[in-house]
């Protein structure tokens, strides 16, 4: 069988609800690698919050972080990486424009450096993975570089209102997605970026055509990736809009949904 590229979202997909890779899924992925297939991660997380799983699977492939805003190769610094941050002027425009709405916090990430507008233990606990450099205080004062991503924390009702505003006013310069639990967060990256853009860059480098890409996801930041892949698979716990465009729907992240599809499609035992 010709080599396939297996693309894995992390939260709600590769990881169980306990933030672990199940034994069966791990065994299946390692077996796929042994048979010559390539395995990669495509996540909204920064690298510092995904490297644990990268190393657990013994990956040697590039990785897509920040939903496509940062595509790089942890094992090869000379690899042609892609870092496409948001212009600082756009960040200022967005922050100014949402000041008339109710939100709880704004966070900017410059790769693995974090800037938190208002100190909040819940935010600090979530973003502390990988021991990043965290700067607290007014973004206008402290954020001097173009950020990889911008995050707006608001309650569920206000998140919908803010996203409608972003779509109406800033759609030409940004993309925005939602996070699920435990906090309602809107993630903003530069216009035109998504996981599919990063995967296409990696697949070209690996010499694997689109029809031999198998991608797994569960949330709205996986929509383009699932549509792009030759075989786009929605997890059983995925959102309805993703299931509607997927080629297949598998079982949940807690029930080895990835392993089920790979065993069938790649004829693994």
mmCIF file of C-alpha atoms in Angstrom:
data_model
loop_
_atom_site.group_PDB
_atom_site.id
_atom_site.type_symbol
_atom_site.label_atom_id
_atom_site.label_comp_id
_atom_site.label_asym_id
_atom_site.label_seq_id
_atom_site.Cartn_x
_atom_site.Cartn_y
_atom_site.Cartn_z
ATOM 1 C CA UNK A 1 0.000 0.000 0.000
ATOM 2 C CA UNK A 2 1.277 3.473 -0.925
ATOM 3 C CA UNK A 3 2.144 5.718 2.020
ATOM 4 C CA UNK A 4 -0.661 7.798 3.468
ATOM 5 C CA UNK A 5 -0.462 10.946 5.578
ATOM 6 C CA UNK A 6 -2.480 10.547 8.775
ATOM 7 C CA UNK A 7 -3.401 13.929 10.284
ATOM 8 C CA UNK A 8 -4.521 14.141 13.899
ATOM 9 C CA UNK A 9 -6.278 16.903 15.766
ATOM 10 C CA UNK A 10 -5.545 16.676 19.493
ATOM 11 C CA UNK A 11 -8.369 17.724 21.821
ATOM 12 C CA UNK A 12 -11.499 15.658 21.346
ATOM 13 C CA UNK A 13 -9.798 13.564 18.656
ATOM 14 C CA UNK A 14 -6.451 11.919 19.423
ATOM 15 C CA UNK A 15 -6.821 12.646 23.137
ATOM 16 C CA UNK A 16 -9.441 11.106 25.377
ATOM 17 C CA UNK A 17 -11.363 13.311 27.762
ATOM 18 C CA UNK A 18 -8.576 12.525 30.261
ATOM 19 C CA UNK A 19 -6.049 14.155 27.878
ATOM 20 C CA UNK A 20 -4.393 10.837 27.074
ATOM 21 C CA UNK A 21 -3.707 8.739 23.982
ATOM 22 C CA UNK A 22 -5.418 5.394 24.518
ATOM 23 C CA UNK A 23 -3.304 2.249 24.334
ATOM 24 C CA UNK A 24 -5.168 0.887 21.290
ATOM 25 C CA UNK A 25 -4.955 4.149 19.325
ATOM 26 C CA UNK A 26 -1.265 4.504 20.122
ATOM 27 C CA UNK A 27 -0.551 0.914 19.081
ATOM 28 C CA UNK A 28 -2.441 1.416 15.798
ATOM 29 C CA UNK A 29 -0.605 4.647 14.962
ATOM 30 C CA UNK A 30 2.781 3.078 15.687
ATOM 31 C CA UNK A 31 1.847 0.146 13.482
ATOM 32 C CA UNK A 32 0.851 2.511 10.676
ATOM 33 C CA UNK A 33 4.234 4.215 10.969
ATOM 34 C CA UNK A 34 6.006 0.856 10.830
ATOM 35 C CA UNK A 35 4.217 0.105 7.572
ATOM 36 C CA UNK A 36 5.521 3.307 5.984
ATOM 37 C CA UNK A 37 2.684 5.746 6.612
ATOM 38 C CA UNK A 38 3.354 9.264 7.896
ATOM 39 C CA UNK A 39 1.655 10.580 11.041
ATOM 40 C CA UNK A 40 1.387 14.257 11.941
ATOM 41 C CA UNK A 41 -0.456 16.533 14.369
ATOM 42 C CA UNK A 42 -2.559 19.552 13.342
ATOM 43 C CA UNK A 43 -3.848 21.501 16.326
ATOM 44 C CA UNK A 44 -4.940 24.885 17.534
ATOM 45 C CA UNK A 45 -2.541 24.484 20.448
ATOM 46 C CA UNK A 46 0.929 26.040 20.499
ATOM 47 C CA UNK A 47 3.831 23.632 20.212
ATOM 48 C CA UNK A 48 4.699 23.794 23.920
ATOM 49 C CA UNK A 49 1.242 22.314 24.640
ATOM 50 C CA UNK A 50 1.471 19.600 21.980
ATOM 51 C CA UNK A 51 5.103 18.438 22.119
ATOM 52 C CA UNK A 52 4.266 15.900 24.852
ATOM 53 C CA UNK A 53 2.106 13.945 22.393
ATOM 54 C CA UNK A 54 4.490 14.540 19.486
ATOM 55 C CA UNK A 55 7.233 12.787 21.441
ATOM 56 C CA UNK A 56 4.945 10.109 22.866
ATOM 57 C CA UNK A 57 4.158 8.947 19.319
ATOM 58 C CA UNK A 58 7.805 9.267 18.281
ATOM 59 C CA UNK A 59 6.896 11.574 15.403
ATOM 60 C CA UNK A 60 9.497 12.821 12.931
ATOM 61 C CA UNK A 61 7.137 14.929 10.814
ATOM 62 C CA UNK A 62 6.367 18.662 10.727
ATOM 63 C CA UNK A 63 3.510 19.888 12.926
ATOM 64 C CA UNK A 64 0.712 22.404 12.401
ATOM 65 C CA UNK A 65 0.183 24.650 15.437
ATOM 66 C CA UNK A 66 -2.141 27.612 16.023
ATOM 67 C CA UNK A 67 -4.581 26.282 13.386
ATOM 68 C CA UNK A 68 -2.069 26.857 10.599
ATOM 69 C CA UNK A 69 -0.479 30.102 11.753
ATOM 70 C CA UNK A 70 2.725 28.248 12.666
ATOM 71 C CA UNK A 71 3.887 25.218 10.676
ATOM 72 C CA UNK A 72 7.332 23.903 11.581
ATOM 73 C CA UNK A 73 9.504 20.827 12.010
ATOM 74 C CA UNK A 74 10.572 20.145 15.615
ATOM 75 C CA UNK A 75 13.298 17.752 14.450
ATOM 76 C CA UNK A 76 14.657 19.852 11.571
ATOM 77 C CA UNK A 77 15.362 23.544 12.151
ATOM 78 C CA UNK A 78 16.357 24.019 8.511
ATOM 79 C CA UNK A 79 12.911 22.893 7.295
ATOM 80 C CA UNK A 80 11.001 25.655 5.512
ATOM 81 C CA UNK A 81 8.637 26.648 8.295
ATOM 82 C CA UNK A 82 5.659 28.987 7.966
ATOM 83 C CA UNK A 83 4.921 31.584 10.640
ATOM 84 C CA UNK A 84 2.128 33.942 9.613
ATOM 85 C CA UNK A 85 1.226 36.264 12.507
ATOM 86 C CA UNK A 86 -1.450 38.962 12.700
ATOM 87 C CA UNK A 87 -0.305 42.516 12.050
ATOM 88 C CA UNK A 88 -0.147 44.470 15.296
ATOM 89 C CA UNK A 89 -2.240 47.238 13.732
ATOM 90 C CA UNK A 90 -5.030 44.723 13.094
ATOM 91 C CA UNK A 91 -4.818 43.565 16.721
ATOM 92 C CA UNK A 92 -5.228 47.148 17.906
ATOM 93 C CA UNK A 93 -8.213 47.653 15.597
ATOM 94 C CA UNK A 94 -9.883 44.471 16.861
ATOM 95 C CA UNK A 95 -9.280 45.304 20.530
ATOM 96 C CA UNK A 96 -10.564 48.860 20.051
ATOM 97 C CA UNK A 97 -13.673 47.643 18.264
ATOM 98 C CA UNK A 98 -14.709 45.103 20.918
ATOM 99 C CA UNK A 99 -14.341 47.488 23.846
ATOM 100 C CA UNK A 100 -18.047 48.285 23.558
ATOM 101 C CA UNK A 101 -18.872 44.610 24.144
ATOM 102 C CA UNK A 102 -18.677 42.592 27.338
ATOM 103 C CA UNK A 103 -15.662 40.312 27.508
ATOM 104 C CA UNK A 104 -13.547 38.922 30.324
ATOM 105 C CA UNK A 105 -10.012 38.882 28.954
ATOM 106 C CA UNK A 106 -7.756 39.191 25.924
ATOM 107 C CA UNK A 107 -4.694 37.007 25.433
ATOM 108 C CA UNK A 108 -2.051 37.265 22.716
ATOM 109 C CA UNK A 109 0.455 34.551 21.845
ATOM 110 C CA UNK A 110 3.722 35.130 20.015
ATOM 111 C CA UNK A 111 4.658 31.499 19.362
ATOM 112 C CA UNK A 112 5.298 30.343 22.934
ATOM 113 C CA UNK A 113 5.278 33.730 24.662
ATOM 114 C CA UNK A 114 1.961 34.766 26.229
ATOM 115 C CA UNK A 115 0.554 38.229 26.946
ATOM 116 C CA UNK A 116 -2.464 38.356 29.270
ATOM 117 C CA UNK A 117 -4.404 41.610 29.466
ATOM 118 C CA UNK A 118 -6.049 40.937 32.861
ATOM 119 C CA UNK A 119 -4.632 38.579 35.482
ATOM 120 C CA UNK A 120 -6.876 35.545 35.942
ATOM 121 C CA UNK A 121 -5.877 32.268 37.595
ATOM 122 C CA UNK A 122 -8.154 30.237 35.299
ATOM 123 C CA UNK A 123 -6.372 31.598 32.225
ATOM 124 C CA UNK A 124 -2.935 31.199 33.764
ATOM 125 C CA UNK A 125 -3.662 27.564 34.682
ATOM 126 C CA UNK A 126 -4.747 26.723 31.133
ATOM 127 C CA UNK A 127 -1.882 28.506 29.398
ATOM 128 C CA UNK A 128 0.865 27.486 31.807
ATOM 129 C CA UNK A 129 1.552 24.156 30.053
ATOM 130 C CA UNK A 130 5.152 24.049 28.891
ATOM 131 C CA UNK A 131 6.210 26.856 31.276
ATOM 132 C CA UNK A 132 5.910 29.730 28.795
ATOM 133 C CA UNK A 133 7.028 33.286 29.380
ATOM 134 C CA UNK A 134 3.885 35.087 30.568
ATOM 135 C CA UNK A 135 3.569 38.873 30.583
ATOM 136 C CA UNK A 136 0.673 40.436 32.494
ATOM 137 C CA UNK A 137 -0.789 43.859 31.802
ATOM 138 C CA UNK A 138 -2.146 46.178 29.123
ATOM 139 C CA UNK A 139 -1.528 44.745 25.651
ATOM 140 C CA UNK A 140 -0.931 48.179 24.159
ATOM 141 C CA UNK A 141 2.038 48.571 26.486
ATOM 142 C CA UNK A 142 3.537 45.080 26.506
ATOM 143 C CA UNK A 143 2.695 43.490 23.147
ATOM 144 C CA UNK A 144 5.288 44.825 20.709
ATOM 145 C CA UNK A 145 5.467 41.973 18.166
ATOM 146 C CA UNK A 146 2.912 40.697 15.674
ATOM 147 C CA UNK A 147 1.120 37.882 17.555
ATOM 148 C CA UNK A 148 0.629 34.382 16.182
ATOM 149 C CA UNK A 149 -2.888 34.378 17.597
ATOM 150 C CA UNK A 150 -5.248 36.580 19.591
ATOM 151 C CA UNK A 151 -7.754 35.125 22.055
ATOM 152 C CA UNK A 152 -10.874 36.792 23.430
ATOM 153 C CA UNK A 153 -12.508 35.283 26.496
ATOM 154 C CA UNK A 154 -16.201 36.000 27.035
ATOM 155 C CA UNK A 155 -19.238 34.136 28.310
ATOM 156 C CA UNK A 156 -21.165 31.968 25.858
ATOM 157 C CA UNK A 157 -23.816 34.556 24.958
ATOM 158 C CA UNK A 158 -21.333 37.393 24.480
ATOM 159 C CA UNK A 159 -19.007 35.145 22.461
ATOM 160 C CA UNK A 160 -21.730 34.782 19.842
ATOM 161 C CA UNK A 161 -22.272 38.552 19.731
ATOM 162 C CA UNK A 162 -18.539 39.287 19.454
ATOM 163 C CA UNK A 163 -18.063 36.693 16.703
ATOM 164 C CA UNK A 164 -20.920 38.255 14.726
ATOM 165 C CA UNK A 165 -19.189 41.619 15.093
ATOM 166 C CA UNK A 166 -15.814 40.237 14.020
ATOM 167 C CA UNK A 167 -17.386 38.665 10.956
ATOM 168 C CA UNK A 168 -19.169 41.879 10.013
ATOM 169 C CA UNK A 169 -16.267 44.276 10.581
ATOM 170 C CA UNK A 170 -12.952 42.380 10.359
ATOM 171 C CA UNK A 171 -13.612 39.409 8.057
ATOM 172 C CA UNK A 172 -11.202 40.726 5.413
ATOM 173 C CA UNK A 173 -8.180 40.519 7.718
ATOM 174 C CA UNK A 174 -8.832 37.755 10.289
ATOM 175 C CA UNK A 175 -10.230 34.260 10.790
ATOM 176 C CA UNK A 176 -11.974 33.421 14.057
ATOM 177 C CA UNK A 177 -12.878 30.128 15.706
ATOM 178 C CA UNK A 178 -14.430 29.076 18.993
ATOM 179 C CA UNK A 179 -13.014 26.941 21.748
ATOM 180 C CA UNK A 180 -15.188 24.548 23.721
ATOM 181 C CA UNK A 181 -14.971 23.852 27.443
ATOM 182 C CA UNK A 182 -13.687 24.718 29.953
ATOM 183 C CA UNK A 183 -13.704 28.397 28.910
ATOM 184 C CA UNK A 184 -15.524 30.144 26.080
ATOM 185 C CA UNK A 185 -12.755 31.637 23.982
ATOM 186 C CA UNK A 186 -12.667 33.110 20.482
ATOM 187 C CA UNK A 187 -9.397 32.399 18.715
ATOM 188 C CA UNK A 188 -8.263 34.811 16.010
ATOM 189 C CA UNK A 189 -5.566 34.229 13.398
ATOM 190 C CA UNK A 190 -4.610 35.989 10.202
ATOM 191 C CA UNK A 191 -7.034 35.835 7.273
ATOM 192 C CA UNK A 192 -6.661 32.795 5.019
ATOM 193 C CA UNK A 193 -5.094 30.515 7.624
ATOM 194 C CA UNK A 194 -6.453 27.149 8.674
ATOM 195 C CA UNK A 195 -5.178 23.637 9.263
ATOM 196 C CA UNK A 196 -5.638 22.657 5.603
ATOM 197 C CA UNK A 197 -3.129 25.325 4.512
ATOM 198 C CA UNK A 198 -0.492 23.860 6.822
ATOM 199 C CA UNK A 199 -1.263 20.275 5.868
ATOM 200 C CA UNK A 200 -0.945 21.074 2.156
ATOM 201 C CA UNK A 201 2.511 22.552 2.814
ATOM 202 C CA UNK A 202 3.605 19.431 4.712
ATOM 203 C CA UNK A 203 2.063 16.967 2.257
ATOM 204 C CA UNK A 204 3.871 18.608 -0.652
ATOM 205 C CA UNK A 205 7.167 18.304 1.217
ATOM 206 C CA UNK A 206 6.478 14.616 1.958
ATOM 207 C CA UNK A 207 5.378 13.908 -1.604
ATOM 208 C CA UNK A 208 1.967 12.563 -0.556
ATOM 209 C CA UNK A 209 -1.015 13.550 -2.746
ATOM 210 C CA UNK A 210 -4.250 14.879 -1.310
ATOM 211 C CA UNK A 211 -6.154 11.654 -2.049
ATOM 212 C CA UNK A 212 -3.851 9.752 0.330
ATOM 213 C CA UNK A 213 -4.429 12.093 3.283
ATOM 214 C CA UNK A 214 -6.591 10.776 6.139
ATOM 215 C CA UNK A 215 -7.568 13.518 8.602
ATOM 216 C CA UNK A 216 -9.421 13.241 11.924
ATOM 217 C CA UNK A 217 -11.171 16.096 13.748
ATOM 218 C CA UNK A 218 -14.093 17.105 15.939
ATOM 219 C CA UNK A 219 -14.491 20.899 16.051
ATOM 220 C CA UNK A 220 -15.054 23.910 13.801
ATOM 221 C CA UNK A 221 -11.316 24.542 13.472
ATOM 222 C CA UNK A 222 -11.168 21.171 11.673
ATOM 223 C CA UNK A 223 -13.705 22.003 8.937
ATOM 224 C CA UNK A 224 -11.229 22.953 6.196
ATOM 225 C CA UNK A 225 -8.904 20.090 7.077
ATOM 226 C CA UNK A 226 -11.689 17.491 6.903
ATOM 227 C CA UNK A 227 -12.912 18.918 3.607
ATOM 228 C CA UNK A 228 -9.378 19.043 2.165
ATOM 229 C CA UNK A 229 -8.330 15.489 3.024
ATOM 230 C CA UNK A 230 -8.900 12.623 0.642
ATOM 231 C CA UNK A 231 -10.597 10.923 3.588
ATOM 232 C CA UNK A 232 -11.971 13.382 6.120
ATOM 233 C CA UNK A 233 -13.172 11.662 9.278
ATOM 234 C CA UNK A 234 -15.366 13.265 11.945
ATOM 235 C CA UNK A 235 -15.211 11.855 15.453
ATOM 236 C CA UNK A 236 -18.443 10.546 16.955
ATOM 237 C CA UNK A 237 -18.248 13.363 19.507
ATOM 238 C CA UNK A 238 -17.746 15.969 16.769
ATOM 239 C CA UNK A 239 -20.000 18.912 15.975
ATOM 240 C CA UNK A 240 -22.853 18.451 13.471
ATOM 241 C CA UNK A 241 -21.412 20.793 10.837
ATOM 242 C CA UNK A 242 -18.237 18.701 10.701
ATOM 243 C CA UNK A 243 -20.131 15.428 10.441
ATOM 244 C CA UNK A 244 -22.148 16.892 7.571
ATOM 245 C CA UNK A 245 -19.062 17.383 5.366
ATOM 246 C CA UNK A 246 -16.984 14.389 6.507
ATOM 247 C CA UNK A 247 -16.470 11.355 4.282
ATOM 248 C CA UNK A 248 -16.889 9.138 7.318
ATOM 249 C CA UNK A 249 -17.979 9.380 10.940
ATOM 250 C CA UNK A 250 -16.173 7.158 13.412
ATOM 251 C CA UNK A 251 -16.650 6.410 17.095
ATOM 252 C CA UNK A 252 -15.723 8.919 19.783
ATOM 253 C CA UNK A 253 -12.344 10.015 21.083
ATOM 254 C CA UNK A 254 -12.974 7.856 24.160
ATOM 255 C CA UNK A 255 -13.772 4.799 22.033
ATOM 256 C CA UNK A 256 -10.705 4.539 19.759
ATOM 257 C CA UNK A 257 -12.356 6.206 16.786
ATOM 258 C CA UNK A 258 -9.006 6.819 15.075
ATOM 259 C CA UNK A 259 -7.860 3.218 15.451
ATOM 260 C CA UNK A 260 -11.158 1.903 14.064
ATOM 261 C CA UNK A 261 -10.797 3.772 10.760
ATOM 262 C CA UNK A 262 -7.080 3.124 10.315
ATOM 263 C CA UNK A 263 -7.418 -0.609 10.944
ATOM 264 C CA UNK A 264 -10.134 -0.776 8.271
ATOM 265 C CA UNK A 265 -8.585 1.548 5.683
ATOM 266 C CA UNK A 266 -4.926 0.637 5.999
ATOM 267 C CA UNK A 267 -5.582 -3.040 6.651
ATOM 268 C CA UNK A 268 -3.825 -3.047 9.996
ATOM 269 C CA UNK A 269 -4.328 -5.910 12.417
#
